[in-house]
mmCIF file of C-alpha atoms in Angstrom:
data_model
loop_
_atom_site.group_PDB
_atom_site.id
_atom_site.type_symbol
_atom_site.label_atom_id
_atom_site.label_comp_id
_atom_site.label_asym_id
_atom_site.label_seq_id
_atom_site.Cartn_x
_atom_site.Cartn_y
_atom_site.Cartn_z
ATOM 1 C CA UNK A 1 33.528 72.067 -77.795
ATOM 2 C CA UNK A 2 29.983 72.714 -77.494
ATOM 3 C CA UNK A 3 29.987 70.528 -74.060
ATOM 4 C CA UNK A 4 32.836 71.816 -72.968
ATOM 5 C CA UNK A 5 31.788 75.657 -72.789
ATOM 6 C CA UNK A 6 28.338 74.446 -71.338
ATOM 7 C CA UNK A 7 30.548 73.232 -68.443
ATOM 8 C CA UNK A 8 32.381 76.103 -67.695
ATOM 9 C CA UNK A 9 29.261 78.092 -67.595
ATOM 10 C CA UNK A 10 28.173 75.999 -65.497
ATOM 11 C CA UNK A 11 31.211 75.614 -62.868
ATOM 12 C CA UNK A 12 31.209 79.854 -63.185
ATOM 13 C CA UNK A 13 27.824 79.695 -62.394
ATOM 14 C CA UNK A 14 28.115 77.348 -59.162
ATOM 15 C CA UNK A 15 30.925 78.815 -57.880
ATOM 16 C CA UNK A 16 30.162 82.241 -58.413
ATOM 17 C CA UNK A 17 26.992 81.561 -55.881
ATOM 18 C CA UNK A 18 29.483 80.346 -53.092
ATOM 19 C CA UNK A 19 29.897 83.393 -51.370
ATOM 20 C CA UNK A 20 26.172 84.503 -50.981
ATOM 21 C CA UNK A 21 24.459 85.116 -48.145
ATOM 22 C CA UNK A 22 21.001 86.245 -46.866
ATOM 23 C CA UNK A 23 19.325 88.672 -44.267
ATOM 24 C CA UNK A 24 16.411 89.279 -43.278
ATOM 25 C CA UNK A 25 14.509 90.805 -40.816
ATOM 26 C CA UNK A 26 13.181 87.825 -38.313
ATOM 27 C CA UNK A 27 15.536 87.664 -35.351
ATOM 28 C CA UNK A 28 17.261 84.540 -34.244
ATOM 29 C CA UNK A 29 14.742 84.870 -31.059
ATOM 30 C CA UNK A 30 11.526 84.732 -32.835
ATOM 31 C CA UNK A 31 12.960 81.671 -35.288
ATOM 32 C CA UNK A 32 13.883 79.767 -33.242
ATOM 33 C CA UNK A 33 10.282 79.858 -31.135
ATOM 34 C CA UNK A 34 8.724 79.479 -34.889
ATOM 35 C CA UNK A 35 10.971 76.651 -35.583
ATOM 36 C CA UNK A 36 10.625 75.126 -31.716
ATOM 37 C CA UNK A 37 6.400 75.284 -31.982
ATOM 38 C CA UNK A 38 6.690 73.143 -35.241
ATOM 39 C CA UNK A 39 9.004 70.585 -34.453
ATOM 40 C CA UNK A 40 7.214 70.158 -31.099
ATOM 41 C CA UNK A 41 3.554 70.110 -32.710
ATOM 42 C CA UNK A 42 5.017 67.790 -35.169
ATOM 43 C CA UNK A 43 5.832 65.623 -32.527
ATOM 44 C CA UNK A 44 2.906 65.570 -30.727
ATOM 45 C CA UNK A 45 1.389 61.901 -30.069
ATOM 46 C CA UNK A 46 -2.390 61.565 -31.505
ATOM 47 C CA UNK A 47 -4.544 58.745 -30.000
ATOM 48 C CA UNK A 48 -7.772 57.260 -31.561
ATOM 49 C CA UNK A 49 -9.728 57.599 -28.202
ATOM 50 C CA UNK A 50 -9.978 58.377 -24.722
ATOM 51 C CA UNK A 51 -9.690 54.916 -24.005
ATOM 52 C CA UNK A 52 -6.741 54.168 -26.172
ATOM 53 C CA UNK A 53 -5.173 57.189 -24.097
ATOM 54 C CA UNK A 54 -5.978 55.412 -20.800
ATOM 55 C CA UNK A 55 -4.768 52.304 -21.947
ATOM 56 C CA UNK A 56 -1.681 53.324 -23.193
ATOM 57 C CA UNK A 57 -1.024 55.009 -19.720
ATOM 58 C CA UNK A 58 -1.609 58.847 -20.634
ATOM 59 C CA UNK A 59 -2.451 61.526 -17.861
ATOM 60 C CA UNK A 60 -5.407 63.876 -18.913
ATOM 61 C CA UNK A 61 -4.420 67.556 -18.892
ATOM 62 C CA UNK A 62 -7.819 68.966 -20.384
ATOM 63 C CA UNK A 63 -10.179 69.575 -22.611
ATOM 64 C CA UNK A 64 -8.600 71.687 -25.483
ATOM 65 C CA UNK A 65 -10.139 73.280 -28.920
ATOM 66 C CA UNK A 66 -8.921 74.628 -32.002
ATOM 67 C CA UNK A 67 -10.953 77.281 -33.994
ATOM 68 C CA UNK A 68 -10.760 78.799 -37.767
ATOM 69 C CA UNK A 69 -12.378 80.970 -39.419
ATOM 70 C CA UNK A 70 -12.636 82.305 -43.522
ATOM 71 C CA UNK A 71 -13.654 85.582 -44.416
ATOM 72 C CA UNK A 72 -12.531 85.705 -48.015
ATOM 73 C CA UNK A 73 -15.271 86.481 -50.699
ATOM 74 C CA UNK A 74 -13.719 84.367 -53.296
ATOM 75 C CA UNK A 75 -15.697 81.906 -54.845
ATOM 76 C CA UNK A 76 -13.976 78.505 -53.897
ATOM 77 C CA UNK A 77 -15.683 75.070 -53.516
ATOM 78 C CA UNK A 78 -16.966 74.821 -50.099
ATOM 79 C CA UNK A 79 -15.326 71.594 -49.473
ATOM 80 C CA UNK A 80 -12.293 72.838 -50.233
ATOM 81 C CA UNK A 81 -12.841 76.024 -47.618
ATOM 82 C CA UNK A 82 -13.888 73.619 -44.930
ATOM 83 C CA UNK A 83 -10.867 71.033 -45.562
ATOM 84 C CA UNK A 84 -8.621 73.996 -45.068
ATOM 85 C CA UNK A 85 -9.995 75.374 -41.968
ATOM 86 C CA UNK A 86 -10.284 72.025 -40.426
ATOM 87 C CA UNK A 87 -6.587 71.847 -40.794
ATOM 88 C CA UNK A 88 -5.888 75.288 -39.356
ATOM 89 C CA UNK A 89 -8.432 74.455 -36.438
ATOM 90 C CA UNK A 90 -6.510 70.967 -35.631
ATOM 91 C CA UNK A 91 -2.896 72.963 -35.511
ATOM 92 C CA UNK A 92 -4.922 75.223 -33.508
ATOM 93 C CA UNK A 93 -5.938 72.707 -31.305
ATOM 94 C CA UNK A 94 -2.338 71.217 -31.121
ATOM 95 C CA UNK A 95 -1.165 74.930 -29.644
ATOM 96 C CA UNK A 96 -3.572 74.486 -27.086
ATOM 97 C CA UNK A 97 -2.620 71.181 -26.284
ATOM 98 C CA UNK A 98 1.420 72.628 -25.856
ATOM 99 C CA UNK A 99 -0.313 75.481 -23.828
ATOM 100 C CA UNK A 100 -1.320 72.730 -20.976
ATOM 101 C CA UNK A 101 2.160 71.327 -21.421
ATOM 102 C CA UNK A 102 0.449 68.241 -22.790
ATOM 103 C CA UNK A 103 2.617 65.668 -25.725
ATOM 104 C CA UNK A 104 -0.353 64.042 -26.944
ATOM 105 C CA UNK A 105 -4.035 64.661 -27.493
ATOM 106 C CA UNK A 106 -7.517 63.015 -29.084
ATOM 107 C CA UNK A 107 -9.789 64.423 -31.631
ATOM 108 C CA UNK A 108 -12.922 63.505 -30.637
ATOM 109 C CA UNK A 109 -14.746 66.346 -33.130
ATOM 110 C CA UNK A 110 -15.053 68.848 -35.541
ATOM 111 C CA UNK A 111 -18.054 71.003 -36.848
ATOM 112 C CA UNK A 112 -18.742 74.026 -38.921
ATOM 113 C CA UNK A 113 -20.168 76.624 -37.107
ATOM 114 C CA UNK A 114 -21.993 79.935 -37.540
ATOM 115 C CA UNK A 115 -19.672 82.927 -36.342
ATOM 116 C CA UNK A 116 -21.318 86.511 -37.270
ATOM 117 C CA UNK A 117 -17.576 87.613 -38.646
ATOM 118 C CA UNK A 118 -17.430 84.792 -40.514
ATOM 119 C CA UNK A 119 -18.465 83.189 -43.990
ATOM 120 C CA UNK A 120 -17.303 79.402 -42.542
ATOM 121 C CA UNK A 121 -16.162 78.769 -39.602
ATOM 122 C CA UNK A 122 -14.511 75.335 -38.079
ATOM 123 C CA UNK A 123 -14.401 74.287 -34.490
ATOM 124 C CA UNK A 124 -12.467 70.943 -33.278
ATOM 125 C CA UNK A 125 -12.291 69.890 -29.725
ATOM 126 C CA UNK A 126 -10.451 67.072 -27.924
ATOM 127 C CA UNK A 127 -8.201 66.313 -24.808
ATOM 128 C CA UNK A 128 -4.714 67.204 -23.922
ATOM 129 C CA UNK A 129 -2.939 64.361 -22.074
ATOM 130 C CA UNK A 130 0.864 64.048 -20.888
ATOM 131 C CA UNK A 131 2.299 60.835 -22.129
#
């Protein structure tokens, strides 16, 4: 008995949810951009080196750079800080690299730099290529 009234909570429950729906206030416009810039930086093409490029028959678009910067005053390892802003300088990079209408690009660096505004800052650079 004790099963058997845990089960129709649970089928009230589930079916009680079917009906639901959600707003909010992003615009199918502005999604669909959002949703178009990831897939399409997710499906960018990364090479090893400018030579691996060549030989694999890519066009060169241009040189392209991605740049982050932290201005929190939290107390966080700085390894951590500069593993996150790499990351947000290599998407950063990848925007570029859709800018120039490129599908594939190299990562030939990235370096922390001194910005005035800033208590790290990350710069990566590489090449944009059409492939």
């Amino acid at each position: 008995m004790k099963y058997f009234s845990l089960l129709i909570c649970a089928v009230s429950f589930l079916t009680g949810c079917n009906n639901v729906t959600y707003t909010t206030n992003i615009d199918d416009e502005v999604l669909s951009e959002h949703v178009s810039s990831h897939i399409k930086k997710r499906g960018l093409e990364q090479f090893y080196s400018v030579q691996d490029a060549l030989d694999r028959g890519a066009s060169p678009l241009g040189g392209i750079k991605g740049e982050s910067c932290d201005v929190s005053d939290d107390t966080r390892t700085s390894s951590i800080s500069y593993n996150r802003l790499k990351s947000q300088a290599i998407e950063s990079l990848k925007n570029d690299v859709l800018y120039l209408g490129g599908n594939a690009f190299t990562l030939e660096q990235c370096q922390s730099v001194s910005r005035y505004n800033c208590d790290l800052a990350v710069i990566c650079s590489g090449q944009a290529y059409n492939y």
